[in-house]
Short mmCIF file of C-alpha atoms in Angstrom, two decimals:
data_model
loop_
_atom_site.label_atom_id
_atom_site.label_comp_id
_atom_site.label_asym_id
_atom_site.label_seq_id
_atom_site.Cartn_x
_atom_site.Cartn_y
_atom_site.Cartn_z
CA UNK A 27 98.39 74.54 86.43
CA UNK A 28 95.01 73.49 84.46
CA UNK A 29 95.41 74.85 80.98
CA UNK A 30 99.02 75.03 80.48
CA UNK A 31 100.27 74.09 76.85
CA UNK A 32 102.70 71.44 76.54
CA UNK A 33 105.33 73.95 75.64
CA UNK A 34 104.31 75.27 78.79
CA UNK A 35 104.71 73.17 80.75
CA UNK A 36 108.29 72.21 79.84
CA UNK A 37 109.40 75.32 80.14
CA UNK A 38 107.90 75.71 83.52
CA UNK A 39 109.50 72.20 84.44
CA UNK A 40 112.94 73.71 83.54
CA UNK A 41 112.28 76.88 85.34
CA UNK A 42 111.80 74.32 88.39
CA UNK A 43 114.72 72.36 87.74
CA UNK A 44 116.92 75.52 87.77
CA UNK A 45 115.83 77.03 90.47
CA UNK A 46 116.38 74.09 92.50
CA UNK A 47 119.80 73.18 91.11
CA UNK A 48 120.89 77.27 91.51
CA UNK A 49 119.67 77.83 95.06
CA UNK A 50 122.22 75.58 97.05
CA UNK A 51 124.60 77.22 95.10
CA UNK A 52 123.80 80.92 96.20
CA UNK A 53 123.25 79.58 99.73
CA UNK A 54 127.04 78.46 99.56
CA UNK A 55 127.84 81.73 97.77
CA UNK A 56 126.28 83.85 100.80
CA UNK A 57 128.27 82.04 103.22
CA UNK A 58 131.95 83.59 101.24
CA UNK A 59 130.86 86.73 102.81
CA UNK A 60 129.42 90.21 101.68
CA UNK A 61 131.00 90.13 98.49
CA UNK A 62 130.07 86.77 97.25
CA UNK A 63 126.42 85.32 95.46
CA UNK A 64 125.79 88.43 92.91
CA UNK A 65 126.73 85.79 89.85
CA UNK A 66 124.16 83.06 90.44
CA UNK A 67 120.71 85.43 90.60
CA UNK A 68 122.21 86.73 87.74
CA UNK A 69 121.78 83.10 86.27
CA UNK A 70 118.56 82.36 87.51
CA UNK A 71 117.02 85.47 85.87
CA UNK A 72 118.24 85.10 82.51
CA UNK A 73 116.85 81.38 82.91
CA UNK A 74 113.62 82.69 83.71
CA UNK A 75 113.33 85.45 81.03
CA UNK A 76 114.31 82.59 78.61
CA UNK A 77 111.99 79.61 79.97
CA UNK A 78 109.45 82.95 80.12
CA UNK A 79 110.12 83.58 76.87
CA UNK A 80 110.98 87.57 77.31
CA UNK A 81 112.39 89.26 74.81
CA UNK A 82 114.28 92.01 76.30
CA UNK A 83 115.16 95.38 73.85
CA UNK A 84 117.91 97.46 75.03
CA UNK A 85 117.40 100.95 74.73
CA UNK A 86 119.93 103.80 75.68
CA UNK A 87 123.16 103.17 77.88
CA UNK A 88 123.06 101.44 81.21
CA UNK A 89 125.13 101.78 84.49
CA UNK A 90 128.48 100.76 83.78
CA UNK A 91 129.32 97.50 85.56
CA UNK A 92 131.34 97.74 88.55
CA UNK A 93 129.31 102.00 89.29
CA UNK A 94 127.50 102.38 92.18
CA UNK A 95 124.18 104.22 91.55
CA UNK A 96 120.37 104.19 92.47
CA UNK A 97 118.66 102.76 89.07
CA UNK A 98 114.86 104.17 89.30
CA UNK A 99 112.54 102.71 87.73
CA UNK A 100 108.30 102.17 86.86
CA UNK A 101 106.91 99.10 88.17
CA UNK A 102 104.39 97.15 86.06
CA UNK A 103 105.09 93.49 86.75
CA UNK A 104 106.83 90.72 88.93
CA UNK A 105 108.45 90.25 85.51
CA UNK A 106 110.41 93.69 86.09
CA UNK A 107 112.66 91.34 88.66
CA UNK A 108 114.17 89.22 86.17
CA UNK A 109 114.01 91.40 83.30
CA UNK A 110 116.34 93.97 84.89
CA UNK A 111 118.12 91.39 86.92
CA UNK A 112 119.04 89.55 84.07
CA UNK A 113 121.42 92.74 83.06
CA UNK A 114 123.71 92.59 85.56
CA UNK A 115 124.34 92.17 89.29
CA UNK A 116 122.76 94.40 91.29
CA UNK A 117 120.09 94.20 94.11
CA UNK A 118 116.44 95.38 94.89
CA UNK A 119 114.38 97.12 97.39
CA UNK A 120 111.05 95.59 97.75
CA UNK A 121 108.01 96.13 100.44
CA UNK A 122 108.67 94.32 103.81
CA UNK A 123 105.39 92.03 103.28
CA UNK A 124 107.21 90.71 100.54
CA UNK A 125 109.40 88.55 102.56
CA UNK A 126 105.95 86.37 103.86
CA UNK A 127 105.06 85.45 100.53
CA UNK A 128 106.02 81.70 100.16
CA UNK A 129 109.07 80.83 97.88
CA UNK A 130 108.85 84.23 96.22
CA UNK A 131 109.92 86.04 99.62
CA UNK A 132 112.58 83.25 100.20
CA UNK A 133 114.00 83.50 96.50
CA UNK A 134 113.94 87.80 96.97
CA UNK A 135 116.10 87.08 100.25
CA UNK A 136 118.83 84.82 99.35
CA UNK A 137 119.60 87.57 96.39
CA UNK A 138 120.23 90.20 99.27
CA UNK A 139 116.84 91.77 97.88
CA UNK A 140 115.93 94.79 100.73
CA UNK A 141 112.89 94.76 102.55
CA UNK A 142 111.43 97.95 103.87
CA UNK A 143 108.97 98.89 105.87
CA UNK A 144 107.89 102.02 105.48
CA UNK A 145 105.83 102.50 108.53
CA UNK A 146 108.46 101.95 111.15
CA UNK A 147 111.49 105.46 110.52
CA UNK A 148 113.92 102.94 112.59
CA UNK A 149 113.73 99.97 110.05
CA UNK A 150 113.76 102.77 106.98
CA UNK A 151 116.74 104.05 108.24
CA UNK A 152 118.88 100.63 108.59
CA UNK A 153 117.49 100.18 105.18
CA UNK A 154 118.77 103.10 103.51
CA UNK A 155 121.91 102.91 105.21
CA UNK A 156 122.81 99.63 103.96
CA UNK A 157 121.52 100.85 100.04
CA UNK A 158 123.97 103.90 100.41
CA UNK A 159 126.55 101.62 101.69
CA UNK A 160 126.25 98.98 98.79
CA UNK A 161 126.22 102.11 96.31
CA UNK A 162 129.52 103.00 97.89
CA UNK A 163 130.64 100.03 97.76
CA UNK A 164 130.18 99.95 93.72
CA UNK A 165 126.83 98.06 93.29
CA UNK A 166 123.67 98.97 92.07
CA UNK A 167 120.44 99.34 93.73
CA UNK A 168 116.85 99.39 92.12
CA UNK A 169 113.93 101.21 93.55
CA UNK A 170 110.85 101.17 92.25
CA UNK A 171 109.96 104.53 93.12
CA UNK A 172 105.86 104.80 92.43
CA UNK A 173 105.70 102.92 95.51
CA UNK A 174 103.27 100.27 93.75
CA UNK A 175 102.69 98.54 90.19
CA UNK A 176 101.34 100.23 87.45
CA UNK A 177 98.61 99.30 84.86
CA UNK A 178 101.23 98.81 81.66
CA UNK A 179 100.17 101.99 80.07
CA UNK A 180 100.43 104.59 82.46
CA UNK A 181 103.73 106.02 84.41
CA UNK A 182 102.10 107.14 88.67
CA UNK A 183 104.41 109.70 90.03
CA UNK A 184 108.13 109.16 92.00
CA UNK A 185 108.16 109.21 95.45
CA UNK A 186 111.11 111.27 96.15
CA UNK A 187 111.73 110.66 100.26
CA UNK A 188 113.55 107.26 99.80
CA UNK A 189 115.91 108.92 97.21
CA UNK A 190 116.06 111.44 99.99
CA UNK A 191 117.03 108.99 102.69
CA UNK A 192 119.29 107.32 100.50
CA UNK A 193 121.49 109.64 99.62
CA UNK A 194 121.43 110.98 103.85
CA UNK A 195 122.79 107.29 104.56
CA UNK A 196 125.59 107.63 101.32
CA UNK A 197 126.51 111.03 102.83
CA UNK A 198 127.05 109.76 106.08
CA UNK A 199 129.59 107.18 104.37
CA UNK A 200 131.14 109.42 101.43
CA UNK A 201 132.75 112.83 101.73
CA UNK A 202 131.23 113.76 98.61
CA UNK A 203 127.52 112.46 99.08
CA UNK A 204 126.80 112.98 95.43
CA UNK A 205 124.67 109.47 94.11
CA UNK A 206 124.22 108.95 90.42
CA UNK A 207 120.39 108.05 89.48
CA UNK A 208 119.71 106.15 86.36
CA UNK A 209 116.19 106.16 85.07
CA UNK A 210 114.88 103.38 83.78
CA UNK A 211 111.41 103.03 81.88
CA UNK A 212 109.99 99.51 81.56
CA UNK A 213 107.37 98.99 78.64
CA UNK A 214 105.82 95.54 77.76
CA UNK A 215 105.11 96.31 74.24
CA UNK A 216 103.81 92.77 72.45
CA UNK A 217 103.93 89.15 71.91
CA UNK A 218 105.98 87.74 69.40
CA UNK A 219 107.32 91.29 67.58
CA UNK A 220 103.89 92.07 67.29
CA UNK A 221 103.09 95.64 69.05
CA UNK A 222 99.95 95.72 71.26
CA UNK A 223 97.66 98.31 72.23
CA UNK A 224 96.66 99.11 75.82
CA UNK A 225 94.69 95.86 76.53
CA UNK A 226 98.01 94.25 75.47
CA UNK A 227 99.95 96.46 77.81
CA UNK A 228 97.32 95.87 80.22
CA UNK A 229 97.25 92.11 80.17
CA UNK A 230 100.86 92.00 80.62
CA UNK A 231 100.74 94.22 83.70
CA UNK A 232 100.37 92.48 87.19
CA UNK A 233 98.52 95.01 89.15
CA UNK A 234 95.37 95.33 91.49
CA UNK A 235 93.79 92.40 92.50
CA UNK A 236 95.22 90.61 89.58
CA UNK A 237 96.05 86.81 91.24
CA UNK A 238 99.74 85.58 90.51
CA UNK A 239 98.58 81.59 89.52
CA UNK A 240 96.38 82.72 86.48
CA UNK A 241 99.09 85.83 85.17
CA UNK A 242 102.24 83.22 85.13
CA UNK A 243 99.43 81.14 83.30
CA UNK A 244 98.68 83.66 80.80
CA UNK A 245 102.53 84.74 80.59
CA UNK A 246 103.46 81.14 80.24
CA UNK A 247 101.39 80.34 77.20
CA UNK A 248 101.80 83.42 75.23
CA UNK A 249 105.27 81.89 74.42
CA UNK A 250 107.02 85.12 73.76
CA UNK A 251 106.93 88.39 75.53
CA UNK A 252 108.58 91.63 74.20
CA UNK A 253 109.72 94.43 76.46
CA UNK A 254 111.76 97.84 76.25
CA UNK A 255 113.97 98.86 78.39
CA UNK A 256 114.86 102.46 77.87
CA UNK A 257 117.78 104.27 80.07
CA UNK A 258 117.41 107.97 80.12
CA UNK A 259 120.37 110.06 81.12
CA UNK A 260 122.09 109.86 84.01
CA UNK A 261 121.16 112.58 86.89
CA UNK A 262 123.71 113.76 89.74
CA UNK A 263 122.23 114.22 93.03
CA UNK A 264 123.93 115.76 95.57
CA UNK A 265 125.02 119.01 96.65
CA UNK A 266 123.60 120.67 93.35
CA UNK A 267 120.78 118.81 92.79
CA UNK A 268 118.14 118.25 95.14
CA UNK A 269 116.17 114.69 95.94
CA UNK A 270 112.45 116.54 95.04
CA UNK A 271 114.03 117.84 91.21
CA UNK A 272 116.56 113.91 90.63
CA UNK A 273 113.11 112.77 91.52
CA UNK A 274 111.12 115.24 89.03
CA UNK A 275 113.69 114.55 86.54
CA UNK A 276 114.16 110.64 86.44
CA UNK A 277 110.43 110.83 86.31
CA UNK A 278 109.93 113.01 83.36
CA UNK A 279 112.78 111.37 81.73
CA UNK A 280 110.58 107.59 82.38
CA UNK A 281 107.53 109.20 81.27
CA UNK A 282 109.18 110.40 77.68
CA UNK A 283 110.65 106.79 76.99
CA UNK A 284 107.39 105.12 77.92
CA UNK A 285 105.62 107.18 75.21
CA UNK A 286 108.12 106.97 72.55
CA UNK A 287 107.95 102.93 73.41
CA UNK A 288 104.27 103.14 73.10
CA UNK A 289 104.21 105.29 70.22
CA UNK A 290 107.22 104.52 68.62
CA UNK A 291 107.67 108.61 67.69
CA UNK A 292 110.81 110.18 69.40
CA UNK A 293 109.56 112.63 71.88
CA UNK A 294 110.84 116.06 71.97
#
């Protein structure tokens, strides 16, 4: 890419390098069977917050490794991939057209990343039936529930029917058909410890018509990116708790730890 700075460009060159050095190995993984390849994406997105240079602040207490659960979460930027994926092992939902893109759709499948399509019920359903069956099985899925990226600042609202639909498919599998939700707010709050304001937030952000090239560019040279990752409580849903108020509640639960990370005030 024209304009990249040296530094750059080498860590870009050893983003390459690991990629291709980690992908054979997850292609081996996925031939084990069901329950191999969660360790190596684990590896490739801690290498690419570090050749990124994210700096990722842990707020709050996430999923316990080994629990099944739906993690929900706002969506501001392809950089939400490896900065959650470089927690744990765990597995996302993305939008079907997101399997066309080139190298980005191949590198979401051979992580066992699932694609939806929301405008065919059929596909939606296998879908949801295999997230309620890996959340039985002990792993955990993330769903961006607003359905699209936001612009860094702002929190759209939670769709609540795939919540809905997942937890019909874990109910189908589980006698209990109670799924725990973790919400999880994502806030890109600065370069190098330094706290931005909303054209910060906003250049950080990958939304609208904003072109990939020229926003790796950007995140590329700014040499170190600082974001918050705040986990609210966990929220039972189930028998007692309905998909429409998890939903209301893991969203009002983001919306409070994106304004305390914006603020930094505790919100009552």
């Amino acid at each position: 890419m024209n304009g990249l700075r040296p530094g750059a460009i080498l860590r870009l060159v050893l983003l390459g390098l690991g990629t291709v050095a980690l992908v054979p190995v997850q292609l081996v993984a996925l031939r084990l069977g069901p329950r191999h390849g969660w360790t190596v994406p684990l590896w490739f997105h801690r290498l690419a917050c570090t050749c990124l240079g994210v700096r990722r602040h842990v707020r709050g207490t996430p999923p316990p490794k080994g629990a099944g659960g739906l993690i929900v979460a706002n969506h501001v930027s392809w950089l939400d991939i490896p900065v959650i994926g470089a927690a744990q092992p765990l597995s996302f939902v993305a939008k079907a057209e997101v399997a066309t893109w080139p190298l980005i759709g191949f590198l979401a499948a051979v992580q066992r990343t699932l694609f939806i399509d929301r405008t065919r019920k059929t596909a939606t359903a296998g879908i949801t039936a295999e997230m309620g069956k890996r959340i039985s099985d002990g792993q955990a899925v993330v769903l961006f529930a607003e359905g699209t990226t936001g612009d860094g600042t702002r929190t759209l609202p939670l769709r609540s029917s795939l919540l809905g639909a997942v937890h019909e498919a874990l109910g189908r599998n589980d006698n209990n058909g109670d799924i725990t939700v973790y919400p999880l707010s994502i806030t890109y709050t600065g370069f190098h410890g330094m706290a931005g304001g909303r054209v910060e937030r906003s250049s950080l952000a990958w939304y609208g018509d904003t072109e990939l090239a020229p926003h790796l560019k950007a995140m590329l040279n700014s040499g170190a990116i600082d974001v918050e990752l705040a986990w609210g409580e966990p929220i039972r849903m189930g028998h007692e708790t309905s998909r429409k108020v998890a939903t209301r509640r893991a969203e009002q639960a983001i919306r409070r730890a994106r304004r305390e990370a914006v603020t930094g005030r505790p919100v009552s």
